[in-house]
Amino acid sequence: MKGTEKIIAHIQADAKAQADAILAQAEQQCAEIRQNYEIKARDAYGEKIRVGVKANQDKLDSIDRLARMEGRKSVLALKQEMVSASFDRACEMLVSLPGDKYVELLAKLAAQASVSGDEELVLNERDRAGIGEAVVKAANEKLGGGKLTLAGETGDFKGGLILRRGSIEANCTVELLVELCRGEMSAQLAKVLFE
């Protein structure tokens, strides 16, 4: 039986050698597969990180652009508000000129706007009661013998006057004069205020 035992031992040794070789080959294939998947996983992880960083950077850039745009809009709104307040202040300054200077201003406006020299001056209630006659007298002198008269009614405006002859009126109110200057002077005023 020694011969059979040798054959069995030999077959077992061959089988074990084959099994060891198959096992070694399987372990090598597993290691290669593991290494390939680790590389793929590392590449996929890196790609996810790159995509995530880019998405976050894009979002941050977008938020930054919006914040800068909102900031510029706020600054522009404030500048426009300041320019508007400056024109409002100019209007207030004109109507609160000292009496003789204000009379001179209104007389000059009336004389320049007069076409025939016999129009009537419409003033606001305050100006009509306080300086109306003085304005008419000074305007007639500027016209060199004008026949301007003071209207019986008053206008609803801050200052200045309306020169009227029949149904034709020349608006020389302070509000309109300042508004007419606003268009041409806004840019200059903004330059002075903000540069």
CSV table of N, CA and C in Angstrom, one decimal, residues 116-177:
chain,number,residue,atom,x,y,z
A,116,SER,N,-44.9,142.0,-23.6
A,116,SER,CA,-45.6,143.3,-24.0
A,116,SER,C,-45.4,144.4,-23.0
A,117,GLY,N,-45.0,144.0,-21.7
A,117,GLY,CA,-44.7,145.0,-20.7
A,117,GLY,C,-46.0,145.3,-19.9
A,118,ASP,N,-47.1,144.7,-20.3
A,118,ASP,CA,-48.4,145.0,-19.6
A,118,ASP,C,-49.0,143.8,-19.0
A,119,GLU,N,-48.2,142.8,-18.7
A,119,GLU,CA,-48.7,141.5,-18.1
A,119,GLU,C,-49.0,141.8,-16.6
A,120,GLU,N,-49.6,140.7,-16.0
A,120,GLU,CA,-49.8,140.8,-14.5
A,120,GLU,C,-49.0,139.7,-13.9
A,121,LEU,N,-48.5,140.1,-12.7
A,121,LEU,CA,-47.7,139.1,-11.9
A,121,LEU,C,-48.5,138.4,-10.9
A,122,VAL,N,-48.4,137.0,-11.0
A,122,VAL,CA,-49.0,136.2,-10.0
A,122,VAL,C,-47.9,135.7,-9.0
A,123,LEU,N,-48.0,136.1,-7.7
A,123,LEU,CA,-47.1,135.7,-6.7
A,123,LEU,C,-47.7,134.7,-5.8
A,124,ASN,N,-47.0,134.0,-4.9
A,124,ASN,CA,-47.6,133.2,-3.9
A,124,ASN,C,-48.1,134.2,-2.8
A,125,GLU,N,-48.9,133.6,-1.9
A,125,GLU,CA,-49.6,134.5,-0.9
A,125,GLU,C,-48.6,135.3,-0.1
A,126,ARG,N,-47.5,134.6,0.4
A,126,ARG,CA,-46.5,135.3,1.2
A,126,ARG,C,-45.9,136.5,0.5
A,127,ASP,N,-45.4,136.2,-0.7
A,127,ASP,CA,-44.7,137.2,-1.5
A,127,ASP,C,-45.6,138.3,-1.9
A,128,ARG,N,-46.9,138.0,-2.3
A,128,ARG,CA,-47.8,139.1,-2.7
A,128,ARG,C,-48.0,140.0,-1.6
A,129,ALA,N,-48.2,139.5,-0.4
A,129,ALA,CA,-48.5,140.4,0.8
A,129,ALA,C,-47.3,141.2,1.2
A,130,GLY,N,-46.1,140.5,1.2
A,130,GLY,CA,-44.9,141.1,1.7
A,130,GLY,C,-44.2,142.0,0.7
A,131,ILE,N,-44.0,141.6,-0.5
A,131,ILE,CA,-43.1,142.3,-1.4
A,131,ILE,C,-43.7,142.6,-2.8
A,132,GLY,N,-45.0,142.2,-3.0
A,132,GLY,CA,-45.6,142.3,-4.3
A,132,GLY,C,-45.5,143.6,-5.0
A,133,GLU,N,-45.8,144.7,-4.3
A,133,GLU,CA,-45.7,146.1,-4.9
A,133,GLU,C,-44.3,146.4,-5.3
A,134,ALA,N,-43.4,146.0,-4.4
A,134,ALA,CA,-41.9,146.3,-4.7
A,134,ALA,C,-41.5,145.6,-5.9
A,135,VAL,N,-41.9,144.4,-6.1
A,135,VAL,CA,-41.5,143.6,-7.3
A,135,VAL,C,-42.0,144.2,-8.5
A,136,VAL,N,-43.3,144.6,-8.5
A,136,VAL,CA,-43.9,145.2,-9.7
A,136,VAL,C,-43.2,146.5,-10.0
A,137,LYS,N,-42.9,147.4,-9.0
A,137,LYS,CA,-42.2,148.6,-9.3
A,137,LYS,C,-40.8,148.4,-9.9
A,138,ALA,N,-40.1,147.5,-9.3
A,138,ALA,CA,-38.7,147.2,-9.8
A,138,ALA,C,-38.7,146.6,-11.2
A,139,ALA,N,-39.7,145.7,-11.4
A,139,ALA,CA,-39.8,145.1,-12.8
A,139,ALA,C,-40.2,146.2,-13.8
A,140,ASN,N,-41.1,147.1,-13.5
A,140,ASN,CA,-41.5,148.1,-14.4
A,140,ASN,C,-40.3,149.1,-14.7
A,141,GLU,N,-39.5,149.3,-13.7
A,141,GLU,CA,-38.3,150.1,-13.9
A,141,GLU,C,-37.3,149.4,-14.8
A,142,LYS,N,-37.1,148.1,-14.7
A,142,LYS,CA,-36.2,147.4,-15.5
A,142,LYS,C,-36.7,147.4,-17.0
A,143,LEU,N,-38.0,147.4,-17.1
A,143,LEU,CA,-38.6,147.4,-18.5
A,143,LEU,C,-38.5,148.8,-19.1
A,144,GLY,N,-38.2,149.8,-18.3
A,144,GLY,CA,-38.2,151.2,-18.8
A,144,GLY,C,-39.6,151.7,-19.1
A,145,GLY,N,-40.4,151.8,-18.1
A,145,GLY,CA,-41.8,152.3,-18.3
A,145,GLY,C,-42.8,151.2,-18.6
A,146,GLY,N,-42.5,150.0,-18.0
A,146,GLY,CA,-43.5,148.9,-18.2
A,146,GLY,C,-44.7,149.2,-17.4
A,147,LYS,N,-45.8,148.4,-17.7
A,147,LYS,CA,-47.1,148.6,-17.1
A,147,LYS,C,-47.5,147.3,-16.5
A,148,LEU,N,-46.5,146.6,-15.9
A,148,LEU,CA,-46.9,145.3,-15.2
A,148,LEU,C,-47.7,145.7,-14.0
A,149,THR,N,-48.7,144.8,-13.6
A,149,THR,CA,-49.5,144.9,-12.5
A,149,THR,C,-49.5,143.7,-11.6
A,150,LEU,N,-50.0,143.8,-10.4
A,150,LEU,CA,-50.0,142.7,-9.5
A,150,LEU,C,-51.4,142.0,-9.6
A,151,ALA,N,-51.4,140.7,-9.9
A,151,ALA,CA,-52.7,140.0,-10.0
A,151,ALA,C,-53.4,139.9,-8.7
A,152,GLY,N,-54.7,139.8,-8.8
A,152,GLY,CA,-55.5,139.8,-7.6
A,152,GLY,C,-55.5,138.5,-6.8
A,153,GLU,N,-55.2,137.4,-7.6
A,153,GLU,CA,-55.1,136.1,-6.9
A,153,GLU,C,-53.7,135.7,-6.7
A,154,THR,N,-53.5,134.7,-5.9
A,154,THR,CA,-52.1,134.2,-5.6
A,154,THR,C,-52.0,132.8,-6.2
A,155,GLY,N,-50.7,132.3,-6.3
A,155,GLY,CA,-50.4,131.0,-6.9
A,155,GLY,C,-50.0,130.1,-5.7
A,156,ASP,N,-50.0,128.8,-6.0
A,156,ASP,CA,-49.6,127.8,-5.1
A,156,ASP,C,-48.3,127.3,-5.4
A,157,PHE,N,-47.2,128.0,-5.1
A,157,PHE,CA,-45.8,127.6,-5.4
A,157,PHE,C,-45.0,128.2,-4.3
A,158,LYS,N,-43.7,127.7,-4.2
A,158,LYS,CA,-42.8,128.2,-3.1
A,158,LYS,C,-42.4,129.6,-3.3
A,159,GLY,N,-42.0,129.9,-4.5
A,159,GLY,CA,-41.5,131.3,-4.7
A,159,GLY,C,-41.4,131.5,-6.2
A,160,GLY,N,-41.0,132.7,-6.6
A,160,GLY,CA,-40.9,133.1,-8.0
A,160,GLY,C,-42.2,133.7,-8.4
A,161,LEU,N,-42.6,133.6,-9.7
A,161,LEU,CA,-43.8,134.3,-10.1
A,161,LEU,C,-44.3,133.6,-11.4
A,162,ILE,N,-45.5,133.9,-11.7
A,162,ILE,CA,-46.1,133.6,-13.0
A,162,ILE,C,-46.5,134.9,-13.7
A,163,LEU,N,-46.0,135.1,-14.9
A,163,LEU,CA,-46.3,136.3,-15.6
A,163,LEU,C,-47.5,135.9,-16.6
A,164,ARG,N,-48.6,136.7,-16.5
A,164,ARG,CA,-49.8,136.3,-17.2
A,164,ARG,C,-50.3,137.4,-18.0
A,165,ARG,N,-50.7,137.1,-19.2
A,165,ARG,CA,-51.4,138.1,-20.1
A,165,ARG,C,-52.6,137.3,-20.8
A,166,GLY,N,-53.8,137.5,-20.3
A,166,GLY,CA,-54.9,136.8,-20.8
A,166,GLY,C,-54.8,135.3,-20.4
A,167,SER,N,-54.8,134.4,-21.4
A,167,SER,CA,-54.7,133.0,-21.1
A,167,SER,C,-53.3,132.5,-21.3
A,168,ILE,N,-52.3,133.4,-21.6
A,168,ILE,CA,-50.9,133.0,-21.8
A,168,ILE,C,-50.2,133.3,-20.5
A,169,GLU,N,-49.5,132.3,-20.1
A,169,GLU,CA,-48.7,132.4,-18.8
A,169,GLU,C,-47.2,132.0,-19.1
A,170,ALA,N,-46.3,132.7,-18.4
A,170,ALA,CA,-44.9,132.4,-18.4
A,170,ALA,C,-44.6,132.0,-17.0
A,171,ASN,N,-44.2,130.7,-16.8
A,171,ASN,CA,-43.9,130.2,-15.5
A,171,ASN,C,-42.5,130.5,-15.1
A,172,CYS,N,-42.3,131.3,-14.1
A,172,CYS,CA,-41.0,131.7,-13.6
A,172,CYS,C,-40.9,131.3,-12.1
A,173,THR,N,-41.6,130.3,-11.8
A,173,THR,CA,-41.5,129.9,-10.4
A,173,THR,C,-40.2,129.3,-10.0
A,174,VAL,N,-39.8,129.4,-8.8
A,174,VAL,CA,-38.5,128.9,-8.4
A,174,VAL,C,-38.4,127.4,-8.6
A,175,GLU,N,-39.5,126.7,-8.3
A,175,GLU,CA,-39.5,125.3,-8.5
A,175,GLU,C,-39.2,124.9,-10.0
A,176,LEU,N,-39.8,125.6,-10.9
A,176,LEU,CA,-39.5,125.3,-12.3
A,176,LEU,C,-38.1,125.7,-12.7
A,177,LEU,N,-37.7,126.8,-12.3
A,177,LEU,CA,-36.3,127.3,-12.6
A,177,LEU,C,-35.3,126.3,-12.1
